XYZ file of C-alpha atoms in Angstrom:
524
model
C -8.731 -20.231 32.054
C -12.353 -19.435 31.223
C -12.323 -16.034 29.582
C -15.947 -15.695 28.633
C -19.202 -16.734 30.231
C -20.731 -20.184 29.958
C -23.000 -20.614 26.913
C -26.576 -19.369 27.167
C -27.345 -18.179 23.631
C -26.424 -19.354 20.159
C -23.561 -16.864 19.982
C -22.313 -17.943 23.381
C -22.480 -21.553 22.284
C -20.336 -20.755 19.269
C -17.814 -18.850 21.383
C -17.572 -21.628 23.928
C -17.313 -24.223 21.180
C -14.406 -22.381 19.592
C -12.773 -22.062 22.980
C -12.907 -25.820 23.478
C -11.043 -26.563 20.259
C -7.485 -27.722 20.666
C -4.482 -28.687 18.601
C -4.604 -28.507 14.818
C -8.361 -27.914 14.799
C -7.849 -24.645 16.639
C -4.875 -23.621 14.494
C -6.601 -24.703 11.286
C -9.683 -22.659 12.057
C -7.494 -19.681 12.882
C -5.881 -20.057 9.440
C -9.326 -20.136 7.774
C -10.452 -17.044 9.670
C -7.369 -15.254 8.337
C -8.203 -16.361 4.814
C -11.762 -15.123 5.289
C -10.483 -11.736 6.466
C -8.815 -11.128 3.093
C -12.271 -10.458 1.641
C -12.149 -7.151 3.505
C -9.309 -5.974 1.262
C -9.413 -4.556 -2.249
C -10.665 -5.447 -4.760
C -13.517 -7.090 -2.789
C -13.665 -4.575 0.068
C -16.220 -6.554 2.101
C -14.884 -5.287 5.434
C -17.922 -6.539 7.480
C -16.414 -10.040 7.187
C -14.093 -8.892 9.953
C -17.074 -9.053 12.350
C -16.641 -12.812 12.039
C -12.869 -13.131 11.667
C -11.676 -11.127 14.669
C -14.255 -12.271 17.256
C -13.627 -15.812 16.028
C -9.903 -15.439 16.612
C -10.469 -13.953 20.064
C -12.857 -16.772 21.007
C -10.263 -19.309 19.889
C -8.039 -17.867 22.622
C -10.491 -18.926 25.334
C -8.773 -21.406 27.548
C -5.343 -20.832 26.021
C -2.849 -20.877 28.863
C 0.449 -21.356 27.092
C 2.109 -18.320 25.517
C 3.390 -20.505 22.700
C -0.141 -21.547 21.767
C -1.314 -17.936 21.851
C 1.476 -16.965 19.452
C 0.743 -19.767 17.005
C -2.954 -18.903 16.979
C -2.148 -15.441 15.697
C 0.580 -16.704 13.420
C -1.755 -19.108 11.623
C -4.363 -16.352 11.292
C -1.776 -14.032 9.753
C -0.366 -16.777 7.545
C -3.807 -17.354 6.019
C -4.329 -13.608 5.694
C -1.042 -12.926 3.911
C -0.868 -16.072 1.780
C -4.205 -15.318 0.165
C -3.930 -11.530 -0.005
C -0.363 -11.481 -1.402
C -0.594 -14.475 -3.756
C 0.077 -12.173 -6.694
C 3.721 -11.589 -5.674
C 4.642 -15.010 -7.045
C 3.380 -13.887 -10.445
C 6.179 -11.327 -10.632
C 8.861 -14.005 -10.356
C 7.838 -15.848 -13.490
C 6.430 -13.137 -15.739
C 9.868 -11.883 -16.788
C 11.547 -15.239 -17.231
C 11.455 -18.782 -15.894
C 14.883 -18.525 -14.249
C 13.404 -17.520 -10.894
C 10.852 -20.341 -10.603
C 12.727 -21.728 -7.619
C 11.952 -18.541 -5.669
C 8.177 -18.948 -6.024
C 7.748 -21.062 -2.851
C 9.798 -18.553 -0.864
C 7.659 -15.658 -2.088
C 4.357 -17.520 -1.794
C 5.023 -18.992 1.642
C 8.164 -17.368 3.033
C 7.012 -13.753 2.994
C 3.585 -14.575 4.528
C 5.312 -16.742 7.136
C 7.518 -13.801 8.083
C 4.696 -11.253 8.111
C 2.571 -13.594 10.226
C 5.070 -13.117 13.052
C 3.475 -9.716 13.601
C 0.014 -11.244 14.069
C 1.515 -13.983 16.225
C 2.961 -11.317 18.493
C -0.463 -9.665 18.551
C -2.223 -12.659 20.091
C 0.783 -13.322 22.298
C 0.515 -9.786 23.720
C -3.256 -10.165 24.201
C -2.748 -13.423 26.076
C -1.104 -11.547 28.943
C -4.495 -10.041 29.782
C -6.857 -12.376 31.627
C -10.048 -10.317 31.885
C -12.227 -10.488 28.736
C -12.555 -6.722 28.273
C -8.859 -6.115 28.799
C -7.968 -8.973 26.476
C -10.123 -7.653 23.631
C -8.785 -4.112 23.963
C -5.235 -5.448 24.242
C -5.824 -7.446 21.056
C -6.968 -4.292 19.232
C -4.066 -2.192 20.477
C -1.505 -4.916 19.827
C -2.785 -5.364 16.272
C -2.419 -1.631 15.660
C 1.060 -1.538 17.203
C 2.414 -4.474 15.208
C 0.736 -3.300 12.027
C 2.565 0.013 12.397
C 5.818 -1.839 13.107
C 5.257 -3.899 9.963
C 5.164 -0.618 8.084
C 8.466 0.713 9.424
C 10.775 -2.166 10.381
C 13.187 -3.768 7.868
C 12.393 -1.022 5.297
C 8.678 -1.536 6.002
C 5.824 -3.221 4.191
C 2.573 -1.334 4.944
C 0.623 -3.254 2.289
C -2.878 -4.605 3.014
C -3.266 -2.864 6.333
C -6.616 -3.729 7.851
C -7.706 -0.087 7.433
C -7.622 -0.546 3.667
C -10.969 -2.300 4.117
C -12.562 1.161 4.232
C -10.639 2.395 1.179
C -13.376 1.301 -1.211
C -15.735 3.936 0.190
C -15.313 7.636 -0.612
C -17.110 8.483 2.611
C -15.565 6.028 5.076
C -11.976 6.754 4.075
C -12.234 10.507 4.719
C -11.266 9.979 8.341
C -7.774 9.211 7.023
C -7.373 12.982 6.601
C -7.300 13.140 10.413
C -5.580 9.997 11.627
C -4.028 8.423 8.530
C -4.417 4.838 7.442
C -2.976 3.465 10.708
C -5.649 5.372 12.590
C -8.272 3.997 10.225
C -6.982 0.530 11.071
C -7.542 1.292 14.745
C -11.138 2.307 14.050
C -11.751 -0.807 11.962
C -10.229 -3.009 14.640
C -12.126 -1.561 17.559
C -15.347 -1.790 15.532
C -14.967 -5.389 14.432
C -13.370 -6.882 17.564
C -16.017 -5.596 20.001
C -18.593 -8.295 19.068
C -16.284 -10.748 20.855
C -17.665 -9.226 24.064
C -21.313 -9.838 23.094
C -21.052 -13.206 24.830
C -19.738 -11.937 28.135
C -21.968 -12.484 31.161
C -22.097 -8.804 32.116
C -24.859 -6.698 30.584
C -23.190 -3.226 30.889
C -20.139 -4.571 29.075
C -22.273 -6.040 26.298
C -24.110 -2.732 25.921
C -20.801 -0.858 25.798
C -19.431 -3.250 23.180
C -22.580 -2.897 21.082
C -22.402 0.875 21.355
C -18.797 0.990 20.166
C -19.539 -1.445 17.339
C -22.264 0.832 16.026
C -21.009 4.263 17.016
C -17.482 4.177 15.576
C -18.488 3.451 11.954
C -21.488 5.784 12.203
C -19.288 8.647 13.377
C -16.718 7.898 10.684
C -19.470 7.787 8.088
C -20.935 11.055 9.315
C -17.568 12.795 9.308
C -16.892 11.638 5.762
C -20.335 12.667 4.528
C -20.019 16.156 5.993
C -16.474 16.578 4.686
C -17.451 15.597 1.156
C -20.616 17.700 1.295
C -18.517 20.762 2.075
C -15.903 19.917 -0.560
C -15.766 21.896 -3.809
C -17.506 20.328 -6.780
C -15.406 18.166 -9.077
C -14.022 20.038 -12.060
C -15.204 17.434 -14.572
C -16.160 20.016 -17.196
C -12.851 21.816 -17.063
C -10.604 21.581 -20.102
C -7.973 18.849 -19.722
C -4.388 19.978 -19.644
C -2.510 16.714 -18.916
C -2.420 13.312 -20.578
C -1.530 9.931 -19.099
C -0.287 7.396 -21.621
C -0.939 3.772 -20.674
C 0.695 1.788 -23.464
C -0.344 -1.650 -22.171
C 2.938 -3.335 -23.148
C 3.340 -6.861 -21.669
C 6.184 -7.201 -19.193
C 7.975 -9.839 -21.295
C 8.148 -7.385 -24.213
C 8.898 -4.274 -22.189
C 12.688 -4.700 -21.992
C 13.247 -7.007 -24.982
C 15.712 -5.382 -27.359
C 13.732 -6.409 -30.464
C 10.664 -4.530 -29.154
C 12.439 -1.462 -27.797
C 11.921 0.773 -30.843
C 8.336 -0.410 -31.339
C 7.451 0.233 -27.710
C 8.951 3.706 -27.832
C 7.091 4.626 -31.002
C 3.798 3.391 -29.529
C 4.171 5.849 -26.666
C 5.121 8.675 -28.999
C 2.058 7.980 -31.164
C -0.291 7.732 -28.190
C 1.080 11.017 -26.887
C -0.171 12.966 -29.906
C -3.251 11.086 -31.183
C -6.433 13.142 -30.782
C -4.687 15.346 -28.277
C -6.638 18.468 -27.264
C -4.767 21.732 -27.692
C -5.075 22.381 -23.973
C -2.910 19.390 -23.069
C 0.568 20.642 -22.258
C 1.972 17.860 -20.086
C 2.397 14.234 -21.163
C 2.976 11.586 -18.501
C 4.472 8.156 -19.169
C 4.733 5.381 -16.545
C 7.673 3.878 -14.657
C 10.647 3.009 -16.930
C 8.527 3.785 -19.979
C 11.846 4.701 -21.600
C 13.815 1.476 -21.318
C 17.133 3.173 -22.014
C 19.170 6.059 -20.654
C 17.037 8.860 -22.054
C 19.304 11.591 -20.717
C 22.169 10.175 -22.804
C 20.139 9.777 -26.004
C 19.796 13.143 -27.692
C 17.932 11.704 -30.670
C 15.210 10.255 -28.476
C 14.883 13.517 -26.570
C 14.581 15.459 -29.810
C 11.777 13.165 -30.967
C 9.986 13.885 -27.706
C 10.500 17.620 -28.148
C 9.077 17.400 -31.652
C 5.771 15.954 -30.422
C 5.362 18.278 -27.449
C 3.220 21.405 -27.730
C 4.703 24.821 -27.067
C 5.698 25.093 -23.393
C 4.947 21.386 -23.049
C 6.695 18.772 -20.911
C 7.086 15.014 -20.932
C 7.421 13.363 -17.539
C 8.563 9.775 -17.877
C 10.065 6.984 -15.887
C 13.528 5.984 -17.136
C 16.636 4.278 -15.790
C 19.391 6.713 -14.825
C 23.073 6.315 -14.100
C 25.765 8.503 -12.662
C 29.496 7.963 -12.922
C 30.983 6.411 -9.782
C 34.479 4.941 -10.092
C 34.027 3.048 -6.817
C 31.355 0.860 -8.424
C 32.282 -2.336 -10.328
C 30.892 -1.011 -13.612
C 31.895 2.572 -12.967
C 28.316 3.731 -12.528
C 25.650 4.075 -9.882
C 22.248 3.111 -11.296
C 18.841 4.508 -10.394
C 15.193 3.850 -11.113
C 14.371 7.404 -12.052
C 12.102 10.027 -13.527
C 13.234 12.346 -16.304
C 11.433 15.528 -17.410
C 12.035 16.704 -21.010
C 10.890 20.027 -22.493
C 9.981 21.194 -26.006
C 13.647 21.769 -26.826
C 14.499 18.172 -25.938
C 16.394 19.294 -22.875
C 16.242 17.562 -19.500
C 14.816 20.110 -17.065
C 14.567 17.872 -13.977
C 15.137 14.353 -12.744
C 14.378 12.232 -9.708
C 15.769 9.005 -8.247
C 13.577 6.489 -6.462
C 14.511 6.426 -2.784
C 12.444 3.562 -1.364
C 13.564 0.507 -3.309
C 11.889 -2.904 -3.389
C 14.038 -5.550 -1.645
C 14.994 -8.331 -4.108
C 13.032 -6.538 -6.814
C 15.441 -3.639 -7.268
C 18.308 -4.575 -4.991
C 19.403 -7.616 -3.034
C 19.851 -7.119 0.718
C 22.969 -8.791 2.121
C 24.161 -9.398 -1.396
C 27.614 -10.383 -0.196
C 26.147 -13.595 1.218
C 23.098 -14.115 -1.035
C 24.141 -15.484 -4.452
C 21.131 -14.143 -6.378
C 20.333 -11.216 -8.650
C 17.470 -8.771 -8.324
C 14.232 -9.652 -10.084
C 13.945 -6.471 -12.156
C 15.751 -5.996 -15.464
C 19.514 -5.566 -15.377
C 22.241 -7.209 -13.349
C 23.354 -4.224 -11.275
C 21.349 -3.239 -8.236
C 19.652 0.127 -8.164
C 20.884 2.717 -5.681
C 18.483 4.701 -3.530
C 17.805 8.375 -4.105
C 17.949 11.067 -1.447
C 14.356 10.690 -0.278
C 11.053 12.448 -0.862
C 11.510 15.781 -2.581
C 9.346 18.105 -4.625
C 10.119 19.104 -8.197
C 9.721 22.593 -9.599
C 8.608 22.174 -13.218
C 7.940 24.989 -15.701
C 4.258 25.930 -15.778
C 3.207 23.364 -13.176
C 2.500 23.420 -9.439
C 5.086 21.871 -7.128
C 4.911 18.073 -7.491
C 6.049 15.209 -5.293
C 7.163 12.308 -7.539
C 6.698 8.729 -6.329
C 7.884 5.687 -8.225
C 5.754 2.593 -7.715
C 6.317 1.193 -4.209
C 7.187 4.610 -2.765
C 3.512 5.578 -2.655
C 2.561 2.902 -0.117
C 4.318 4.504 2.866
C 2.016 6.684 4.994
C 3.551 9.972 6.010
C 6.564 9.544 3.723
C 5.261 10.701 0.346
C 5.791 14.455 0.641
C 8.821 16.338 1.879
C 7.503 18.458 4.784
C 9.973 21.206 3.901
C 8.660 21.333 0.318
C 4.875 20.769 0.603
C 3.738 19.762 -2.861
C 0.478 20.720 -4.575
C 0.061 17.313 -6.216
C 1.586 13.838 -6.181
C 2.647 11.870 -9.232
C 2.934 8.084 -9.024
C 4.648 6.392 -11.960
C 4.378 2.627 -11.721
C 4.441 -0.630 -13.612
C 2.084 -3.274 -12.260
C 2.477 -5.457 -15.347
C 4.544 -7.684 -13.067
C 1.369 -8.856 -11.377
C -0.924 -9.551 -14.332
C -4.672 -9.679 -13.807
C -4.491 -10.332 -10.075
C -5.601 -8.497 -6.959
C -2.195 -6.795 -6.679
C -2.817 -3.821 -9.003
C -6.230 -3.200 -7.400
C -4.680 -3.201 -3.928
C -1.898 -0.884 -5.078
C -4.410 1.557 -6.539
C -6.472 1.609 -3.332
C -3.355 2.277 -1.250
C -2.293 5.141 -3.499
C -5.757 6.657 -3.268
C -5.515 6.810 0.530
C -2.386 8.973 0.212
C -4.468 11.650 -1.562
C -6.980 11.705 1.313
C -4.274 11.790 3.978
C -2.270 14.594 2.416
C -5.168 16.552 0.911
C -3.497 16.868 -2.486
C -4.403 15.212 -5.813
C -2.770 11.974 -6.895
C -2.004 11.335 -10.571
C -1.060 7.750 -11.352
C 0.394 6.458 -14.617
C 0.824 2.685 -14.968
C 2.184 0.674 -17.881
C -0.673 -1.822 -18.085
C -2.953 -0.217 -15.521
C -4.533 0.847 -13.444
C -3.840 4.503 -14.330
C -6.084 6.957 -12.530
C -6.528 10.487 -11.210
C -7.810 11.227 -7.698
C -8.674 14.630 -6.350
C -7.510 15.819 -2.939
C -10.448 14.002 -1.295
C -9.552 10.706 -2.946
C -12.466 10.902 -5.365
C -11.698 9.229 -8.655
C -11.835 11.552 -11.669
C -10.975 8.944 -14.274
C -9.143 5.679 -14.845
C -7.794 3.377 -17.516
C -8.661 -0.289 -16.877
C -6.150 -2.999 -16.018
C -4.439 -4.749 -18.951
C -5.556 -2.192 -21.496
C -3.988 0.548 -23.624
C -5.307 4.080 -23.782
C -4.875 7.696 -22.804
C -6.505 9.706 -20.046
C -6.810 13.474 -20.502
C -7.647 15.440 -17.395
C -7.483 18.743 -15.608
C -5.154 18.706 -12.641
C -7.331 19.180 -9.513
C -6.424 21.713 -6.857
C -5.157 20.776 -3.394
C -7.540 21.489 -0.552
C -7.428 24.919 1.039
C -5.156 24.594 4.061
C -3.638 21.294 5.067
C -5.188 18.192 6.549
C -4.536 17.369 10.161
C -2.670 14.258 9.046
C -0.421 16.211 6.680
C 0.677 18.336 9.665
C 0.873 15.678 12.359
C 1.709 12.578 10.328
C 1.528 9.380 12.336
C 2.254 11.165 15.622
C -1.454 11.544 16.417
C -2.052 7.826 15.864
C 1.009 6.896 17.898
C 0.017 9.268 20.696
C -3.473 7.774 20.954
C -2.048 4.271 20.778
C 0.452 4.999 23.530
C -2.256 6.586 25.687
C -4.530 3.567 25.401
C -1.632 1.228 26.169
C -0.860 3.147 29.346
C -4.507 2.947 30.420
C -4.837 -0.753 29.774
C -1.547 -1.559 31.512
C -2.615 0.441 34.568
C -5.942 -1.412 34.616
C -4.160 -4.744 34.328
C -1.848 -3.894 37.207
C -4.777 -2.922 39.459
C -6.652 -6.095 38.522
C -3.630 -8.176 39.418
C-alpha cells in the first residue's frame, strides 16, 4: 500500500525512502527514533526532536501491510524510548546491595519490553487506517489512548508521558491546568505528528497540517503567557515559615544500623542551625526516621526539644500496626508521622500507592523474591489520598514518593487541600535522569491542581513550587542543605482540571475516535 505521494521534494524523498525499508533496517531505525525521542524528556527537555521522531515512525509505516509488522514497528520505537529514558531504574537494584544484581537485566530490558507493548498497539491501531490523514490522526489518538492506559492498568506507570516534554517551560505547561498532563500529551502529539503529512500530494491537507503544527503550540504558549501574566507576584520577600531538611545521606548508609544514630543527629542539627524565628514547621524526607518513631518516646522528645513553640516536625517513617493475621503479627506501612512540641504524634499517614517489587512483591505466593526496599516484610497500602488537618497549617495532601506521579489521584476530592507535600527518597537512583524526571512530574501536579507543591528528598532534588508550578527554590541533587520558604497560597478558585480530572481529556479523546471511525467507515 502506498500511503503517501511519490517523492518530489527532499522531504518526500526521505519519506519514500523510509517507506521502502524492510526487515531489521526498518525495525532498527524505529528503535533509533525512539531513542532520539527521549531527548524530549527531562532533564534535556528538547521536545522539538519529536518533529523528527514521530513523522519518521509514521513514514516507516508506508507500505506496511501486515498487522504484525505494524505492531513490531511501534514496539521497537517504544523499546528504544523506554530503555534509554528509564535506564536509571537498574541503579536502584544495586545501590542497596549486590544481592539483586541478577534482576538488573529484567529491569533494564524487561520493563521497557513490557511498556513497549503500548506503543506497539499504537502503530497496530493506526495500521487499520489506509488514508494518510486518517492514519496520522489515528496514530495520535491511539498514542494518547494507550498512554492513558499505561497510567491506569496494572497499578499504572504514568512516568515519562510524552507531555512531560513541555514540563521544562513555565509557560507551555500552564495548559495542564485545563486538560492535565494527558491532554498536554495530546497537544504535543498532534503538533509533532502533523509534519508527516507535509509530503502528501494534496495541497489543502499540507496547509492544514502546517497550520496545526504552528497553531497548537502558539495557542498553548499564548494561554500560558496570559495565565502567568495575570498570576499574583511570587512572595519571594515574605518571611519563611517552613524548612526542608535534605540530609544528603547515601542510600547504603541510610538503613545501616551503625549509622542510624549519626543520621538521626544530622537531621536534628540541620533542623535548628541558623533557623529563622519565623520557621515553625520542619519537614524531613521519606523514611528520614529509619525506625518506628511513634514507638520511640525518647526520639520524639528530642524532636520536641528542638521545635519552636507551636512547631511541628513532618517526617517520613516506617509504621506498623498490630495484626494477628500477619506472619509477624504486624501490618507494615511506609508512612508519615507528625510530631509536635510536646513530642506527641498529632497525625500520621500511610502510603497508598506502593511501588511493585520496590515495596511489595505482586503474586508473592509464586515469586520467590523479596522486595527491593529495606526490610523483609512487604508494606501494606494505606486507604488512599486524604488530607491532613495539622495545627496552625492549611489542609495538606501528603504524597510519599511514587504517589505524586498519578494525575488526578493526588488530592481527595472530598477534602480539597490547600497544598501538597511530597516526601521522597531518590537516593536509589544516584546522579541519573531519574530524579530530574521525578521532579518535573511532581511540578506538573501543582499546575494541574492549582495548589503549591512542597517536596523534600533525602539526597535531592528538594524544591518548592507555587500553584502555577513556578519554582521558588531548590536544593541540588546529591547535596546536603536546608531550604527555608514561605508556603505559597493556592490559586483563587479551582483549576478546570482539579474539577474535571481526566474526564475532559477522555471526553475529547472519545469524541475524536468517534469522528475518525465514522470517516473510516464512509471511506470504506
